[in-house]
XYZ file of C-alpha atoms in Angstrom:
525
model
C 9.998 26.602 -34.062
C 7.181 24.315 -34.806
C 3.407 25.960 -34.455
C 0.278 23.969 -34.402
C -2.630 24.302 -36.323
C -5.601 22.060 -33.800
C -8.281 20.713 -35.848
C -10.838 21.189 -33.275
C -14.168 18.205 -33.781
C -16.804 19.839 -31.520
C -20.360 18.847 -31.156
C -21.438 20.661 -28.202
C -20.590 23.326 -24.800
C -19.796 26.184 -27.212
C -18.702 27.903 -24.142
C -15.535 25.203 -23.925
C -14.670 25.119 -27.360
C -14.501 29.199 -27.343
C -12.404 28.994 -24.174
C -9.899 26.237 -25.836
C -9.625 28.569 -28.685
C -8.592 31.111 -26.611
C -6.199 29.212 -24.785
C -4.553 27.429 -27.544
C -3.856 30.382 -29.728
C -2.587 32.921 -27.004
C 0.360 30.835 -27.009
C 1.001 31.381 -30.561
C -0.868 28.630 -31.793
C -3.790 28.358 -34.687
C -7.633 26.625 -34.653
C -9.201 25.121 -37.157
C -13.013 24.541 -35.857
C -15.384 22.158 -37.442
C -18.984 22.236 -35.388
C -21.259 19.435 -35.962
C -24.168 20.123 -38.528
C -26.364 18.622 -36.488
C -25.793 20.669 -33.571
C -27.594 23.947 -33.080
C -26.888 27.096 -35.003
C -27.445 29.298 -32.268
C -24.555 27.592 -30.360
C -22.213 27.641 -33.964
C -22.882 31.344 -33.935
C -22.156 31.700 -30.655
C -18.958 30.524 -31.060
C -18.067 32.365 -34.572
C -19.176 35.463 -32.822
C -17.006 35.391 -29.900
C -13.858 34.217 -32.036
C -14.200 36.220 -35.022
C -11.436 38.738 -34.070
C -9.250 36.319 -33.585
C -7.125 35.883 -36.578
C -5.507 32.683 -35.299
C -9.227 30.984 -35.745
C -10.651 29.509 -38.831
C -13.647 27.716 -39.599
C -14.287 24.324 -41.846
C -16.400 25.942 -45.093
C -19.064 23.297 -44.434
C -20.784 22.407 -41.571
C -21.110 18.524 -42.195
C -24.082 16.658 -40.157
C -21.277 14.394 -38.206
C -22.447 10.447 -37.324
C -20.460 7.850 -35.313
C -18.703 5.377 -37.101
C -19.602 6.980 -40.525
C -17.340 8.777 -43.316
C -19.166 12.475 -42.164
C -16.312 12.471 -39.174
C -13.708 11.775 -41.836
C -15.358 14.516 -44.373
C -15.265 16.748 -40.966
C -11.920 16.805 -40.283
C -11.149 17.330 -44.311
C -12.798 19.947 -44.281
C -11.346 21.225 -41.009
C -7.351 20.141 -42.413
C -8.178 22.067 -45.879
C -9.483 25.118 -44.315
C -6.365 25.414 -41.664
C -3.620 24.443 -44.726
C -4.928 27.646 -46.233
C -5.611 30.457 -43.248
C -2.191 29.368 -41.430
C 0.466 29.110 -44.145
C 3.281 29.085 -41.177
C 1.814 26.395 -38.972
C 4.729 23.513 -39.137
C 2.224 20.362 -37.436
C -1.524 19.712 -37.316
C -3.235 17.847 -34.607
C -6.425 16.752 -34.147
C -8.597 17.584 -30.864
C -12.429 17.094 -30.019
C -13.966 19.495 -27.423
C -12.980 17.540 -24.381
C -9.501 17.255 -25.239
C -7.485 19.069 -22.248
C -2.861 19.925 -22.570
C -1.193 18.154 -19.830
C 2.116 19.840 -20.961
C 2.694 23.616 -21.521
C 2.942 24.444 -25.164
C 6.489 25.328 -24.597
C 7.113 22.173 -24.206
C 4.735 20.825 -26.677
C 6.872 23.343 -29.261
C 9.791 21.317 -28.000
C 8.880 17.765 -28.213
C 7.754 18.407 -31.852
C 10.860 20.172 -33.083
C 13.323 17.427 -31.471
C 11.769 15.099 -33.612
C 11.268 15.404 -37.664
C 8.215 12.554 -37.701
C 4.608 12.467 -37.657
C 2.807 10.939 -34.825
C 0.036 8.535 -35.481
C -1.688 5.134 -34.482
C -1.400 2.694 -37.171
C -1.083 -1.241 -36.645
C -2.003 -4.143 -38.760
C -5.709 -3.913 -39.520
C -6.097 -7.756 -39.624
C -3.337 -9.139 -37.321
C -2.715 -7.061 -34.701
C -6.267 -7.510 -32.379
C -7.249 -3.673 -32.098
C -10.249 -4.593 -32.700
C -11.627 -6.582 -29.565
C -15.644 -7.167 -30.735
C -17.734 -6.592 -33.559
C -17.374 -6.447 -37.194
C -13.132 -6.657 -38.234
C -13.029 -7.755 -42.238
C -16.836 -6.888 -42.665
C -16.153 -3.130 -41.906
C -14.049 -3.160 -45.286
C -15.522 -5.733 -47.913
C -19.035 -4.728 -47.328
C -20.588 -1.093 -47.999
C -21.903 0.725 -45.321
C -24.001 3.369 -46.685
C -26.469 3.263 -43.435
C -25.538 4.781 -39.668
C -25.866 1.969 -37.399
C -26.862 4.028 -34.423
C -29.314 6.673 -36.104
C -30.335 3.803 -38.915
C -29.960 0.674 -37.091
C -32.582 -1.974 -38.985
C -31.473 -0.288 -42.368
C -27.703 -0.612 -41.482
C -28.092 -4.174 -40.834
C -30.815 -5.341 -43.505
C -27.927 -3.543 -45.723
C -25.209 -5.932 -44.721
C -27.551 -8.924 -44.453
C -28.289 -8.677 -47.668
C -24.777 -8.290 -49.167
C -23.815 -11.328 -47.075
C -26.420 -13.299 -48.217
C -25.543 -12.753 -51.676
C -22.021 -12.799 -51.368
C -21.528 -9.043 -52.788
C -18.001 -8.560 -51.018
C -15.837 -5.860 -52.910
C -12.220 -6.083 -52.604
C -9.648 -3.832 -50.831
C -7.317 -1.902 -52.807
C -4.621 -3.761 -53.812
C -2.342 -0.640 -53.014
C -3.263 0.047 -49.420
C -1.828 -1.889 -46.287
C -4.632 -1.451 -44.047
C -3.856 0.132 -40.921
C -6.217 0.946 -37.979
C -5.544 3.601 -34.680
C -6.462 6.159 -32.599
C -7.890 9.291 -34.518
C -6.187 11.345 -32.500
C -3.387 12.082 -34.510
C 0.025 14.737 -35.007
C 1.363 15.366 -38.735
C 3.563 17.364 -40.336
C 2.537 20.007 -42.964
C 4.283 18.565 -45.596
C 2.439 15.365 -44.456
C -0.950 17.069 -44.538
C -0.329 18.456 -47.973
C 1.065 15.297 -49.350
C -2.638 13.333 -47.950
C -4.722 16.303 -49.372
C -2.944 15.703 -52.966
C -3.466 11.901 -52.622
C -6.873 11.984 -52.088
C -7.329 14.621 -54.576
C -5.833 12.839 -57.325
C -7.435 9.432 -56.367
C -11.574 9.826 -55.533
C -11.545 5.808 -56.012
C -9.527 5.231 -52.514
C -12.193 7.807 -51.082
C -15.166 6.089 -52.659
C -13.873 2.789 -50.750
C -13.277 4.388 -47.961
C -16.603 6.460 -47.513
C -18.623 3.189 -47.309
C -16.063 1.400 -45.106
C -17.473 1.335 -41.412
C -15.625 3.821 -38.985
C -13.280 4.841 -41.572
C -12.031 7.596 -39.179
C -9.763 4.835 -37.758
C -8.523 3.581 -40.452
C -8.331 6.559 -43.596
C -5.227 8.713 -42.026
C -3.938 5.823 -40.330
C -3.862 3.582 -43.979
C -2.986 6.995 -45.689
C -0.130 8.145 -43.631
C 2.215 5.076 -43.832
C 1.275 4.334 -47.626
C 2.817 7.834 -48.284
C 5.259 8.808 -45.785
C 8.634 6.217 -45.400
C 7.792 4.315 -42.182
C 10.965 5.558 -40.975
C 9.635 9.053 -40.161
C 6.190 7.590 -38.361
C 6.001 7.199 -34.981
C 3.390 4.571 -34.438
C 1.840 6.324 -31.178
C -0.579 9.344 -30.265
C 0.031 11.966 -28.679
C -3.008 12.301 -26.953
C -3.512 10.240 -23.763
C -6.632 8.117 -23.438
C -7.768 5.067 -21.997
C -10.913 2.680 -22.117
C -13.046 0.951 -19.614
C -13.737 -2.951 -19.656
C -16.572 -1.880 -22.078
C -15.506 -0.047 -24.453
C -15.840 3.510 -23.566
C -13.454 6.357 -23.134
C -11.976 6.784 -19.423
C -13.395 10.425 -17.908
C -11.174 12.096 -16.107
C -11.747 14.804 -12.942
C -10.543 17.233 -10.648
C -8.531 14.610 -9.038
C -6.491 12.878 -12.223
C -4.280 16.208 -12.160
C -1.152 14.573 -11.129
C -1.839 11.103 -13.029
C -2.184 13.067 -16.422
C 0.789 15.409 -16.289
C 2.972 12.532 -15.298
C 2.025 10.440 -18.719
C 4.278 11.289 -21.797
C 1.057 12.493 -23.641
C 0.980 16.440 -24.921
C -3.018 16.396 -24.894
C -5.415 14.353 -23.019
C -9.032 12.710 -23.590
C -11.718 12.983 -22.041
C -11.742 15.875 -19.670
C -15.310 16.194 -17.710
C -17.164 19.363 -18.465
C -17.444 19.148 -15.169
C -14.051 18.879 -13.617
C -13.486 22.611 -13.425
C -10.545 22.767 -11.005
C -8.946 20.290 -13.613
C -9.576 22.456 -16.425
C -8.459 25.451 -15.014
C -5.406 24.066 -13.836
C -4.739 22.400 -16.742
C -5.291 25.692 -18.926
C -3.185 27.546 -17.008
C -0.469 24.889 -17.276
C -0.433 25.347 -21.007
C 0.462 28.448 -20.806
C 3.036 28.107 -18.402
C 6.844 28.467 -18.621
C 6.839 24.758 -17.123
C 9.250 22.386 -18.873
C 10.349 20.139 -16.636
C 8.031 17.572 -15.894
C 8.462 13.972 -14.411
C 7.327 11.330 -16.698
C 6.026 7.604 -14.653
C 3.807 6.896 -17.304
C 1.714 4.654 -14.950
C -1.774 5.760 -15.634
C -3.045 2.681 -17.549
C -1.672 0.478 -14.556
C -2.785 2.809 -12.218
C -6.340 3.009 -13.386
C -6.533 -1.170 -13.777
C -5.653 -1.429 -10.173
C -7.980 1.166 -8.937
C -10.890 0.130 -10.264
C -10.000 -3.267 -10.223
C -10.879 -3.791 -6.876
C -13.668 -5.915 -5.522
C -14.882 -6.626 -9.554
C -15.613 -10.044 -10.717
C -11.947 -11.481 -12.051
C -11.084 -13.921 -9.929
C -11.974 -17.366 -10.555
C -12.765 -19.810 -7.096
C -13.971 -22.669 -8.727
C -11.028 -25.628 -10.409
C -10.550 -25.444 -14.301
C -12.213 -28.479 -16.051
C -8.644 -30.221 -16.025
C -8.713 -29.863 -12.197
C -12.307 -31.003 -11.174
C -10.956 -34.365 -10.183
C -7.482 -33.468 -8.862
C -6.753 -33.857 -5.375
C -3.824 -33.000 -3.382
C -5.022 -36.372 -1.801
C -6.939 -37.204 1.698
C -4.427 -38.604 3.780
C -1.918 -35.321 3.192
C -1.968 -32.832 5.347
C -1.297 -28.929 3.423
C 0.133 -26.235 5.547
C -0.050 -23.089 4.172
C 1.429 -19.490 5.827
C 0.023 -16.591 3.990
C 1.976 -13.288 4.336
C 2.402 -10.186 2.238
C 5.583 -9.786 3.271
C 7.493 -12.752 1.596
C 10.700 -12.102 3.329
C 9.093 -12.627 6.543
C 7.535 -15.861 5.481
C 10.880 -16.987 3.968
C 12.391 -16.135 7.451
C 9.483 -18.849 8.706
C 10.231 -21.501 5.891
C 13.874 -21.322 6.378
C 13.696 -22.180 10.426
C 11.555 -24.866 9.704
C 13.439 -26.515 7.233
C 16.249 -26.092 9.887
C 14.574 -27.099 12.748
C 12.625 -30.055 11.419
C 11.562 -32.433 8.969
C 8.970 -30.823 7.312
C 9.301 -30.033 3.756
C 8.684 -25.833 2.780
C 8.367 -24.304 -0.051
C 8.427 -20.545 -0.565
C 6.045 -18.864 -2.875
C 5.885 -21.219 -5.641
C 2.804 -19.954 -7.231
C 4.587 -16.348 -7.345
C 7.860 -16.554 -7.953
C 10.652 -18.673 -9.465
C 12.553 -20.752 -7.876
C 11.198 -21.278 -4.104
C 13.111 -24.524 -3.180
C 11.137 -26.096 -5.549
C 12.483 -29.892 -6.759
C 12.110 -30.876 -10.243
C 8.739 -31.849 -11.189
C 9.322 -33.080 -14.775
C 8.252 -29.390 -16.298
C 5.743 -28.074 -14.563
C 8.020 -26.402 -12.239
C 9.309 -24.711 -14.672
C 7.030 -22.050 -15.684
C 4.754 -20.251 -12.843
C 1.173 -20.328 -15.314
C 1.731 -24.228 -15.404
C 2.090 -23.992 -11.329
C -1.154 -21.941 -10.819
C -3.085 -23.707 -13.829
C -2.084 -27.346 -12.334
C -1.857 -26.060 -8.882
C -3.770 -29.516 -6.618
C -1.340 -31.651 -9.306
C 1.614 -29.550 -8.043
C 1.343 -29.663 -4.852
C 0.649 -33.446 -4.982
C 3.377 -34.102 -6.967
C 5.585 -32.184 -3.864
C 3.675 -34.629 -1.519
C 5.243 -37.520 -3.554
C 8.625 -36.052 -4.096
C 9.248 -35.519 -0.767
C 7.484 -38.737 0.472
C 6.322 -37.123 3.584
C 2.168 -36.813 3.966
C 2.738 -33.394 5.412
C 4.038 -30.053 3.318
C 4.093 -26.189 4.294
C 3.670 -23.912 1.536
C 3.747 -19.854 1.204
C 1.152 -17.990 -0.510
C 0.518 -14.093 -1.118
C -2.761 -12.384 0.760
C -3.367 -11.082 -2.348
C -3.886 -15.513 -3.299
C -7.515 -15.456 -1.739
C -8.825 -18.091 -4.540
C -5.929 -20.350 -4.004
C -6.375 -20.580 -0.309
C -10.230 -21.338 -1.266
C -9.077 -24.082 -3.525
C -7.124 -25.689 -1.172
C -9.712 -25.954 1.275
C -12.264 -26.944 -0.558
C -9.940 -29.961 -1.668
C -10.482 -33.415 -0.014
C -6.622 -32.567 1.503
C -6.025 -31.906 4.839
C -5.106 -27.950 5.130
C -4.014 -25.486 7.779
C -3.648 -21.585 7.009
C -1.125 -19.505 9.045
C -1.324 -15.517 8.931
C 1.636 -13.919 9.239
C -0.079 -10.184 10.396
C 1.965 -7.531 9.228
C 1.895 -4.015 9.618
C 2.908 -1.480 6.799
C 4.297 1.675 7.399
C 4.285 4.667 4.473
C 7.828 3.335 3.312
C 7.129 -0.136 2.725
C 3.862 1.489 1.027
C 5.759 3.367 -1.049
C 8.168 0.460 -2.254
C 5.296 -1.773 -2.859
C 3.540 0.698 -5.336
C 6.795 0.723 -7.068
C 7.349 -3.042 -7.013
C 3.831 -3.959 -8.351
C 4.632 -1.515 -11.269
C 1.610 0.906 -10.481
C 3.874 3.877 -9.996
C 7.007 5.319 -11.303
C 10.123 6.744 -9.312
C 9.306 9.785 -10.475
C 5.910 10.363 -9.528
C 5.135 13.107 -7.184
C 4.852 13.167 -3.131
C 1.289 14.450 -3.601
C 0.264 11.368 -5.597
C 1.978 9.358 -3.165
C 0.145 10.692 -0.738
C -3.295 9.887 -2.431
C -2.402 6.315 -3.294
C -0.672 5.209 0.458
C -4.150 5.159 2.327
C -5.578 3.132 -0.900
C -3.194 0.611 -0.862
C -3.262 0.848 2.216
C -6.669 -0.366 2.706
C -6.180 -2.800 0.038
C -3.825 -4.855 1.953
C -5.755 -4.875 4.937
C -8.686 -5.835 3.508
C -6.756 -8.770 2.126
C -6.025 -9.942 5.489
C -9.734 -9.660 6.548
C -10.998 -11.344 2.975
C -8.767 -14.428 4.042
C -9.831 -13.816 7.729
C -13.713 -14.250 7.053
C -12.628 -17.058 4.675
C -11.032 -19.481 6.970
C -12.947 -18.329 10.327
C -12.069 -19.376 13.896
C -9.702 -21.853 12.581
C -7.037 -19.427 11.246
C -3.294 -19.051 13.211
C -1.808 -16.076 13.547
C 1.047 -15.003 14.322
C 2.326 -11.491 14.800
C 5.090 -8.936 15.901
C 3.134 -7.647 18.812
C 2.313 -10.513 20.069
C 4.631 -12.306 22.750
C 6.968 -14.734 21.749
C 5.171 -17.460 23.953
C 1.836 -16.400 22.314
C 3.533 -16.929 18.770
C 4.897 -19.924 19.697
C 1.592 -21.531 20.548
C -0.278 -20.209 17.227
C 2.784 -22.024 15.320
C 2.694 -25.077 17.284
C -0.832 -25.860 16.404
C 0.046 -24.765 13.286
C 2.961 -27.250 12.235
C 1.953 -30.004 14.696
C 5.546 -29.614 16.196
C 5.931 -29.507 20.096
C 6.495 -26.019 21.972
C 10.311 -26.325 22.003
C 10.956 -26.095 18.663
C 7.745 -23.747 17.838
C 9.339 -21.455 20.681
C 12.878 -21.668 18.812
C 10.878 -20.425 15.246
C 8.561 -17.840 17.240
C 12.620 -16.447 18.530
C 13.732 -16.562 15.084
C 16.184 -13.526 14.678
C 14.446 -10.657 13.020
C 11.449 -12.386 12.041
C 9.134 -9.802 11.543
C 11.954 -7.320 10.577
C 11.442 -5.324 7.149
């Protein structure tokens, strides 16, 4: 049965890290602690005090003064790994955890996972080719030497590099090594461990390199690992869930996120608050829990891009550089019904192309094909629609050979409808109002991909009001957009009431905007 040995990175709350302790090794797990030099002593000895009759605790020899992006966090968790090899001789898998690291499994089932598969679990992609690396330095972390901290030592750190650039003193990467770069936040094997503390024993030239190489902790294990160990037995993943903002920083999570992080198929997760205490009791208690049956959506990332998504700068209103002197022409007159319910709009579309001789088109900057004619290619692909979208919608104008065309759009298309109106066309908006009850809710968070069928009722419950809101905001957004000279049309309103919105609408007379407004289960779901 596998048992883990954490290598615990800490820096600060000693009243956390003893409590993880704790928690982690009453399940029949081991802790290896390394405490950051730099930190106080009274809070180090705070912490060896209260776990020092625990046998299942060990401490790194050293206390190494710990700097971002320098080889000390490397050094830290050697020391950590060397000191845990030795006091737990029957641990089977080390992992690596800082002091905000929080289970979101119980270790029964983290026991589990690890003995149905014989592999070690880390990060490790291309170092030059894969775009990990979104800003910054890339090659320059590895063919210059960084003997300086850029964020205690910033003007030395940089005169350093200028100076090595300036006079071309690039070294060269070991031949040997593929360089890889990934999350630190890794899961090996013993024999995996031992076979990385013999390598760099034997070979103090690949840790020179590597000691002046800039943020080496994501890049050493993750370069050592699959140089040593057959790919085949690497899984190319963490373990431990985390997630980054549009910035750069790590995702914190709190007292709400419960659901979201037991539902991702992560054994640890990064970065709990310190002050999220519901969360972290709950989600101590859950490690040591019988619990092994948990429902896996895995929808966090999407989950968290949507929810903070909203309202942020992302949209773009004004016409690519390609566009600024497209038109869908003067004398054409664009009619476009906007509707989050497509199937209700399609219902619309249909009767008209039934009941006269307008042309309509379904959702042709959402979906493929939506009675769409061939347009010599740029029909064919739904990013050449919405990138050419005036040239489109001309070219439909001239297909057709009519001056007048009715279109569908999402609510969610708020800068399309703004580019069509501010174009020298023509163009009439129809709002198909629609109501949405907890079960089309539901359906919709599954069809936009920012849940899973398994996630629970209680998260369900949470997310219905948001999305909710969402929609209906959409609705207003395109309200305050086109003003008093938006139709609408609507299930509670009468027939005869619908029927006049539509007429002005599609310029057709009230017979056959009474025969659409009748249409058999328009506004059905």
């Amino acid at each position: 049965m596998a048992r883990i040995a954490f290598i615990l990175l800490a820096h600060k709350d000693p009243a956390g890290v003893i409590a993880q302790a704790e928690r982690l090794t009453e399940a029949g797990d081991f802790v290896a602690i390394h405490f950051d030099g730099r930190s106080p002593t009274p809070d180090f000895e705070r912490i060896r005090t209260a776990l020092s009759a625990n046998s299942r605790v060990c401490f790194a020899r050293r206390r190494i003064k710990c700097g971002w992006g320098g080889w000390s966090l490397v050094a830290a968790t050697l020391a950590a790994v060397r000191a845990a090899t030795q006091a737990f001789p029957t641990a089977t898998h080390f992992y690596m955890l800082s002091g905000d690291c929080m289970p979101t499994k119980s270790a029964r089932y983290a026991h589990d996972f690890l003995d149905a598969n014989d592999v070690d679990y880390i990060e490790n992609v291309d170092f030059f080719n894969s775009g990990w690396i979104k800003t910054g330095f890339r090659d320059e972390r590895l063919i210059y030497r960084h003997w300086f901290n850029e964020r205690r030592q910033k003007k030395l750190f940089y005169i350093s590099y200028e100076i090595q650039r300036r006079l071309g003193l690039t070294r060269t990467v070991p031949a040997e090594l593929d360089i890889r770069i990934g999350s630190q936040w890794w899961c090996l094997r013993r024999q995996t461990i031992e076979s990385v503390l013999n390598f760099v024993d034997s070979r103090p030239d690949i840790i020179r390199f590597f000691s002046t190489t800039w943020i080496p902790d994501e890049t050493f294990f993750q370069t050592l690992v699959p140089h040593i160990i057959p790919r085949g037995q690497i899984r190319n993943r963490t373990l431990t869930f985390l997630m980054f903002t549009d910035y750069g920083m790590p995702v914190t999570f709190y007292n709400d996120h419960y659901d979201l992080l037991i539902g991702q198929d992560y054994l640890f997760a990064r970065k709990i608050s310190a002050e999220a205490l519901d969360l972290r009791e709950r989600l101590g208690a859950l490690w040591n829990s019988d619990e092994t049956s948990f429902a896996i959506s895995n929808e966090g990332r999407g989950l968290y891009r949507f929810l903070t998504g909203r309202g942020r700068a992302g949209r773009r209103f004004a016409p690519r550089f390609w566009e600024k002197d497209s038109s869908v022409g003067r004398q054409n007159q664009l009619m476009i019904v906007v509707c989050k319910k497509w199937h209700v709009a399609k219902r619309l579309t249909a009767g008209i192309r039934a009941r006269s001789d307008l042309p309509a088109v379904d959702f042709l900057f959402n979906e493929s094909g939506s009675h769409l004619p061939d347009l010599g290619g740029i029909d064919r692909s739904l990013s050449k629609l919405q990138r050419h979208r005036r040239a489109a919608v001309r070219m439909l104008f001239e297909h057709y050979g009519k001056s007048r065309l009715v279109i569908c759009l999402d609510t969610s298309n708020l800068e399309l409808v703004r580019d069509f109106m501010a174009d020298k066309s023509n163009t009439r908006i129809l709002l198909i109002d629609s109501d949405f009850d907890d079960d089309y809710l539901r359906g919709h968070l599954q069809r936009v991909g920012l849940v899973g069928e398994t996630i629970s009722d209680s998260a369900y419950r949470r997310l219905i009001p948001i999305m909710r809101a969402d929609l209906q905001h959409e609705a207003e957004l395109l309200s305050d957009l086109v003003g008093p000279a938006l139709f609408q049309i609507s299930r509670y309103k009468s027939d005869l009431e619908n029927a006049e919105q539509l007429s002005g609408f599609l310029g057709v007379d009230n017979k056959v905007a009474l025969e659409l407004a009748q249409t058999t289960d328009l506004f059905r779901d």
